[in-house]
Amino acid sequence: MQSTLPPISLLALIMLPACTAPVAPPNTPPAEAALYRAKQTCLDTYQTRPGQVAKDNMSKLMTCLARATQKYGQQAYGPYAPIYMDGASKGVEAARHLRDGIYTPDQFGSEIGLIQEQENSAIAQQKAQMSTPMDPILQPVPAAPGR
């Protein structure tokens, strides 16, 4: 008698513990470790050899990394998460261009480097904005005592 349940992929079994683990507080080493483990699982799944990913697997890898960033990025990156999520989306798009023959492997590598530079620039800009004191007119007025 055949089971009516769909077959479970190996990747689903590997990711199951990560899905059931308690959520770590934001911007903490446990939150960063959860993101790192998820990304490492992606790499382990799609690498043909350490440090090498087949061109056919690159789109799958970048999609997996983007999903890991979506799932764990908010906790790991805190206020910078949108920057990394946008970069992950751009990485998926670049991998599609590689798969479709629009990019050569060198162009893909250059695009990924450019995406990382854009992320670093956006983070530096956001840090500068966060550390810049507000104009006196925009600063909150303390509440009067007794009110």
PDB file of C-alpha atoms in Angstrom:
ATOM      1  CA  MET A   1       0.000   0.000   0.000  1.00  0.00           C
ATOM      2  CA  GLN A   2       1.448   3.378  -0.982  1.00  0.00           C
ATOM      3  CA  SER A   3       1.539   6.332   1.352  1.00  0.00           C
ATOM      4  CA  THR A   4      -0.483   9.376   0.360  1.00  0.00           C
ATOM      5  CA  LEU A   5       2.119  11.655   1.926  1.00  0.00           C
ATOM      6  CA  PRO A   6       4.521  13.429  -0.452  1.00  0.00           C
ATOM      7  CA  PRO A   7       8.158  12.362  -0.232  1.00  0.00           C
ATOM      8  CA  ILE A   8      10.276  14.392   2.167  1.00  0.00           C
ATOM      9  CA  SER A   9      13.429  15.817   0.669  1.00  0.00           C
ATOM     10  CA  LEU A  10      16.775  15.565   2.380  1.00  0.00           C
ATOM     11  CA  LEU A  11      16.958  19.354   2.551  1.00  0.00           C
ATOM     12  CA  ALA A  12      13.661  19.484   4.425  1.00  0.00           C
ATOM     13  CA  LEU A  13      14.990  17.035   6.980  1.00  0.00           C
ATOM     14  CA  ILE A  14      18.161  19.049   7.419  1.00  0.00           C
ATOM     15  CA  MET A  15      16.262  22.313   7.830  1.00  0.00           C
ATOM     16  CA  LEU A  16      13.683  20.861  10.248  1.00  0.00           C
ATOM     17  CA  PRO A  17      15.747  21.494  13.411  1.00  0.00           C
ATOM     18  CA  ALA A  18      16.345  25.085  12.344  1.00  0.00           C
ATOM     19  CA  CYS A  19      12.605  25.607  11.876  1.00  0.00           C
ATOM     20  CA  THR A  20      11.699  24.279  15.310  1.00  0.00           C
ATOM     21  CA  ALA A  21      14.487  26.008  17.248  1.00  0.00           C
ATOM     22  CA  PRO A  22      13.438  28.846  19.552  1.00  0.00           C
ATOM     23  CA  VAL A  23      13.921  32.326  18.115  1.00  0.00           C
ATOM     24  CA  ALA A  24      17.013  34.065  19.463  1.00  0.00           C
ATOM     25  CA  PRO A  25      16.846  37.697  20.613  1.00  0.00           C
ATOM     26  CA  PRO A  26      17.813  40.221  17.924  1.00  0.00           C
ATOM     27  CA  ASN A  27      21.413  41.349  17.361  1.00  0.00           C
ATOM     28  CA  THR A  28      22.869  38.619  19.541  1.00  0.00           C
ATOM     29  CA  PRO A  29      25.428  35.914  18.847  1.00  0.00           C
ATOM     30  CA  PRO A  30      22.702  33.201  18.955  1.00  0.00           C
ATOM     31  CA  ALA A  31      20.686  35.078  16.296  1.00  0.00           C
ATOM     32  CA  GLU A  32      23.775  35.474  14.122  1.00  0.00           C
ATOM     33  CA  ALA A  33      24.654  31.810  14.659  1.00  0.00           C
ATOM     34  CA  ALA A  34      21.182  30.718  13.479  1.00  0.00           C
ATOM     35  CA  LEU A  35      21.622  32.728  10.273  1.00  0.00           C
ATOM     36  CA  TYR A  36      25.143  31.355   9.782  1.00  0.00           C
ATOM     37  CA  ARG A  37      23.942  27.754  10.248  1.00  0.00           C
ATOM     38  CA  ALA A  38      21.120  28.250   7.734  1.00  0.00           C
ATOM     39  CA  LYS A  39      23.499  29.767   5.177  1.00  0.00           C
ATOM     40  CA  GLN A  40      26.033  26.992   5.775  1.00  0.00           C
ATOM     41  CA  THR A  41      23.303  24.414   5.136  1.00  0.00           C
ATOM     42  CA  CYS A  42      22.648  26.133   1.796  1.00  0.00           C
ATOM     43  CA  LEU A  43      26.330  25.989   0.906  1.00  0.00           C
ATOM     44  CA  ASP A  44      26.669  22.372   1.959  1.00  0.00           C
ATOM     45  CA  THR A  45      23.636  21.464  -0.149  1.00  0.00           C
ATOM     46  CA  TYR A  46      24.687  23.149  -3.390  1.00  0.00           C
ATOM     47  CA  GLN A  47      28.500  22.998  -3.405  1.00  0.00           C
ATOM     48  CA  THR A  48      30.020  20.394  -5.679  1.00  0.00           C
ATOM     49  CA  ARG A  49      33.328  20.693  -3.811  1.00  0.00           C
ATOM     50  CA  PRO A  50      34.344  23.018  -0.985  1.00  0.00           C
ATOM     51  CA  GLY A  51      34.251  26.543  -2.355  1.00  0.00           C
ATOM     52  CA  GLN A  52      32.824  25.497  -5.731  1.00  0.00           C
ATOM     53  CA  VAL A  53      29.243  25.717  -6.914  1.00  0.00           C
ATOM     54  CA  ALA A  54      28.201  24.470 -10.336  1.00  0.00           C
ATOM     55  CA  LYS A  55      26.719  27.113 -12.611  1.00  0.00           C
ATOM     56  CA  ASP A  56      23.462  25.134 -12.674  1.00  0.00           C
ATOM     57  CA  ASN A  57      23.298  25.216  -8.857  1.00  0.00           C
ATOM     58  CA  MET A  58      24.092  28.914  -8.403  1.00  0.00           C
ATOM     59  CA  SER A  59      20.484  30.071  -8.781  1.00  0.00           C
ATOM     60  CA  LYS A  60      19.351  27.442  -6.282  1.00  0.00           C
ATOM     61  CA  LEU A  61      22.123  28.467  -3.866  1.00  0.00           C
ATOM     62  CA  MET A  62      21.334  32.172  -4.086  1.00  0.00           C
ATOM     63  CA  THR A  63      17.612  31.460  -3.592  1.00  0.00           C
ATOM     64  CA  CYS A  64      18.413  29.341  -0.544  1.00  0.00           C
ATOM     65  CA  LEU A  65      20.666  32.082   0.879  1.00  0.00           C
ATOM     66  CA  ALA A  66      17.944  34.675   0.277  1.00  0.00           C
ATOM     67  CA  ARG A  67      15.405  32.520   2.119  1.00  0.00           C
ATOM     68  CA  ALA A  68      17.807  32.110   5.031  1.00  0.00           C
ATOM     69  CA  THR A  69      18.298  35.879   5.102  1.00  0.00           C
ATOM     70  CA  GLN A  70      14.532  36.432   5.053  1.00  0.00           C
ATOM     71  CA  LYS A  71      13.978  33.950   7.859  1.00  0.00           C
ATOM     72  CA  TYR A  72      16.860  34.849  10.179  1.00  0.00           C
ATOM     73  CA  GLY A  73      18.046  38.240   8.914  1.00  0.00           C
ATOM     74  CA  GLN A  74      15.749  40.422  11.002  1.00  0.00           C
ATOM     75  CA  GLN A  75      17.010  38.784  14.166  1.00  0.00           C
ATOM     76  CA  ALA A  76      20.654  38.712  13.135  1.00  0.00           C
ATOM     77  CA  TYR A  77      20.967  42.093  11.416  1.00  0.00           C
ATOM     78  CA  GLY A  78      18.421  44.152  13.341  1.00  0.00           C
ATOM     79  CA  PRO A  79      17.925  47.579  11.734  1.00  0.00           C
ATOM     80  CA  TYR A  80      20.215  46.638   8.829  1.00  0.00           C
ATOM     81  CA  ALA A  81      18.108  43.625   7.799  1.00  0.00           C
ATOM     82  CA  PRO A  82      16.307  45.418   4.930  1.00  0.00           C
ATOM     83  CA  ILE A  83      19.672  46.246   3.358  1.00  0.00           C
ATOM     84  CA  TYR A  84      20.792  42.612   3.470  1.00  0.00           C
ATOM     85  CA  MET A  85      17.404  41.349   2.281  1.00  0.00           C
ATOM     86  CA  ASP A  86      17.565  43.682  -0.711  1.00  0.00           C
ATOM     87  CA  GLY A  87      21.092  42.477  -1.453  1.00  0.00           C
ATOM     88  CA  ALA A  88      19.955  38.859  -1.251  1.00  0.00           C
ATOM     89  CA  SER A  89      17.160  39.586  -3.751  1.00  0.00           C
ATOM     90  CA  LYS A  90      19.652  41.190  -6.125  1.00  0.00           C
ATOM     91  CA  GLY A  91      21.899  38.131  -5.731  1.00  0.00           C
ATOM     92  CA  VAL A  92      19.036  35.847  -6.767  1.00  0.00           C
ATOM     93  CA  GLU A  93      18.417  38.021  -9.822  1.00  0.00           C
ATOM     94  CA  ALA A  94      22.121  37.941 -10.747  1.00  0.00           C
ATOM     95  CA  ALA A  95      22.131  34.144 -10.423  1.00  0.00           C
ATOM     96  CA  ARG A  96      19.133  33.960 -12.772  1.00  0.00           C
ATOM     97  CA  HIS A  97      21.064  36.035 -15.295  1.00  0.00           C
ATOM     98  CA  LEU A  98      23.970  33.607 -14.970  1.00  0.00           C
ATOM     99  CA  ARG A  99      21.675  30.621 -15.440  1.00  0.00           C
ATOM    100  CA  ASP A 100      20.000  32.202 -18.468  1.00  0.00           C
ATOM    101  CA  GLY A 101      23.346  33.022 -20.091  1.00  0.00           C
ATOM    102  CA  ILE A 102      22.940  36.794 -19.741  1.00  0.00           C
ATOM    103  CA  TYR A 103      25.979  36.932 -17.421  1.00  0.00           C
ATOM    104  CA  THR A 104      29.256  35.078 -17.739  1.00  0.00           C
ATOM    105  CA  PRO A 105      30.698  33.668 -14.500  1.00  0.00           C
ATOM    106  CA  ASP A 106      33.040  36.693 -14.330  1.00  0.00           C
ATOM    107  CA  GLN A 107      30.141  39.123 -14.789  1.00  0.00           C
ATOM    108  CA  PHE A 108      28.202  37.277 -12.107  1.00  0.00           C
ATOM    109  CA  GLY A 109      31.148  37.557  -9.719  1.00  0.00           C
ATOM    110  CA  SER A 110      31.452  41.269 -10.475  1.00  0.00           C
ATOM    111  CA  GLU A 111      27.740  41.762  -9.875  1.00  0.00           C
ATOM    112  CA  ILE A 112      27.941  39.996  -6.508  1.00  0.00           C
ATOM    113  CA  GLY A 113      30.915  42.193  -5.575  1.00  0.00           C
ATOM    114  CA  LEU A 114      28.952  45.298  -6.562  1.00  0.00           C
ATOM    115  CA  ILE A 115      25.977  44.169  -4.478  1.00  0.00           C
ATOM    116  CA  GLN A 116      28.253  43.717  -1.456  1.00  0.00           C
ATOM    117  CA  GLU A 117      29.759  47.173  -1.983  1.00  0.00           C
ATOM    118  CA  GLN A 118      26.250  48.658  -2.155  1.00  0.00           C
ATOM    119  CA  GLU A 119      25.300  46.870   1.071  1.00  0.00           C
ATOM    120  CA  ASN A 120      28.418  48.152   2.840  1.00  0.00           C
ATOM    121  CA  SER A 121      27.788  51.705   1.621  1.00  0.00           C
ATOM    122  CA  ALA A 122      24.128  51.611   2.678  1.00  0.00           C
ATOM    123  CA  ILE A 123      25.066  50.277   6.121  1.00  0.00           C
ATOM    124  CA  ALA A 124      27.731  52.958   6.592  1.00  0.00           C
ATOM    125  CA  GLN A 125      25.230  55.617   5.544  1.00  0.00           C
ATOM    126  CA  GLN A 126      22.563  54.279   7.905  1.00  0.00           C
ATOM    127  CA  LYS A 127      25.071  54.108  10.800  1.00  0.00           C
ATOM    128  CA  ALA A 128      26.045  57.720  10.137  1.00  0.00           C
ATOM    129  CA  GLN A 129      22.398  58.787  10.160  1.00  0.00           C
ATOM    130  CA  MET A 130      21.746  56.890  13.378  1.00  0.00           C
ATOM    131  CA  SER A 131      24.724  58.470  15.159  1.00  0.00           C
ATOM    132  CA  THR A 132      24.041  62.026  13.935  1.00  0.00           C
ATOM    133  CA  PRO A 133      22.254  64.059  16.601  1.00  0.00           C
ATOM    134  CA  MET A 134      18.838  65.345  15.682  1.00  0.00           C
ATOM    135  CA  ASP A 135      18.237  69.018  14.966  1.00  0.00           C
ATOM    136  CA  PRO A 136      17.107  70.813  18.157  1.00  0.00           C
ATOM    137  CA  ILE A 137      13.713  71.518  16.563  1.00  0.00           C
ATOM    138  CA  LEU A 138      13.138  67.819  15.868  1.00  0.00           C
ATOM    139  CA  GLN A 139      14.229  66.486  19.249  1.00  0.00           C
ATOM    140  CA  PRO A 140      11.427  65.344  21.556  1.00  0.00           C
ATOM    141  CA  VAL A 141      10.415  67.823  24.228  1.00  0.00           C
ATOM    142  CA  PRO A 142      10.584  66.377  27.734  1.00  0.00           C
ATOM    143  CA  ALA A 143       7.234  66.180  29.499  1.00  0.00           C
ATOM    144  CA  ALA A 144       6.621  68.837  32.085  1.00  0.00           C
ATOM    145  CA  PRO A 145       6.755  67.477  35.645  1.00  0.00           C
ATOM    146  CA  GLY A 146       3.375  66.860  37.197  1.00  0.00           C
ATOM    147  CA  ARG A 147       1.484  66.324  33.942  1.00  0.00           C
TER     148      ARG A 147
END
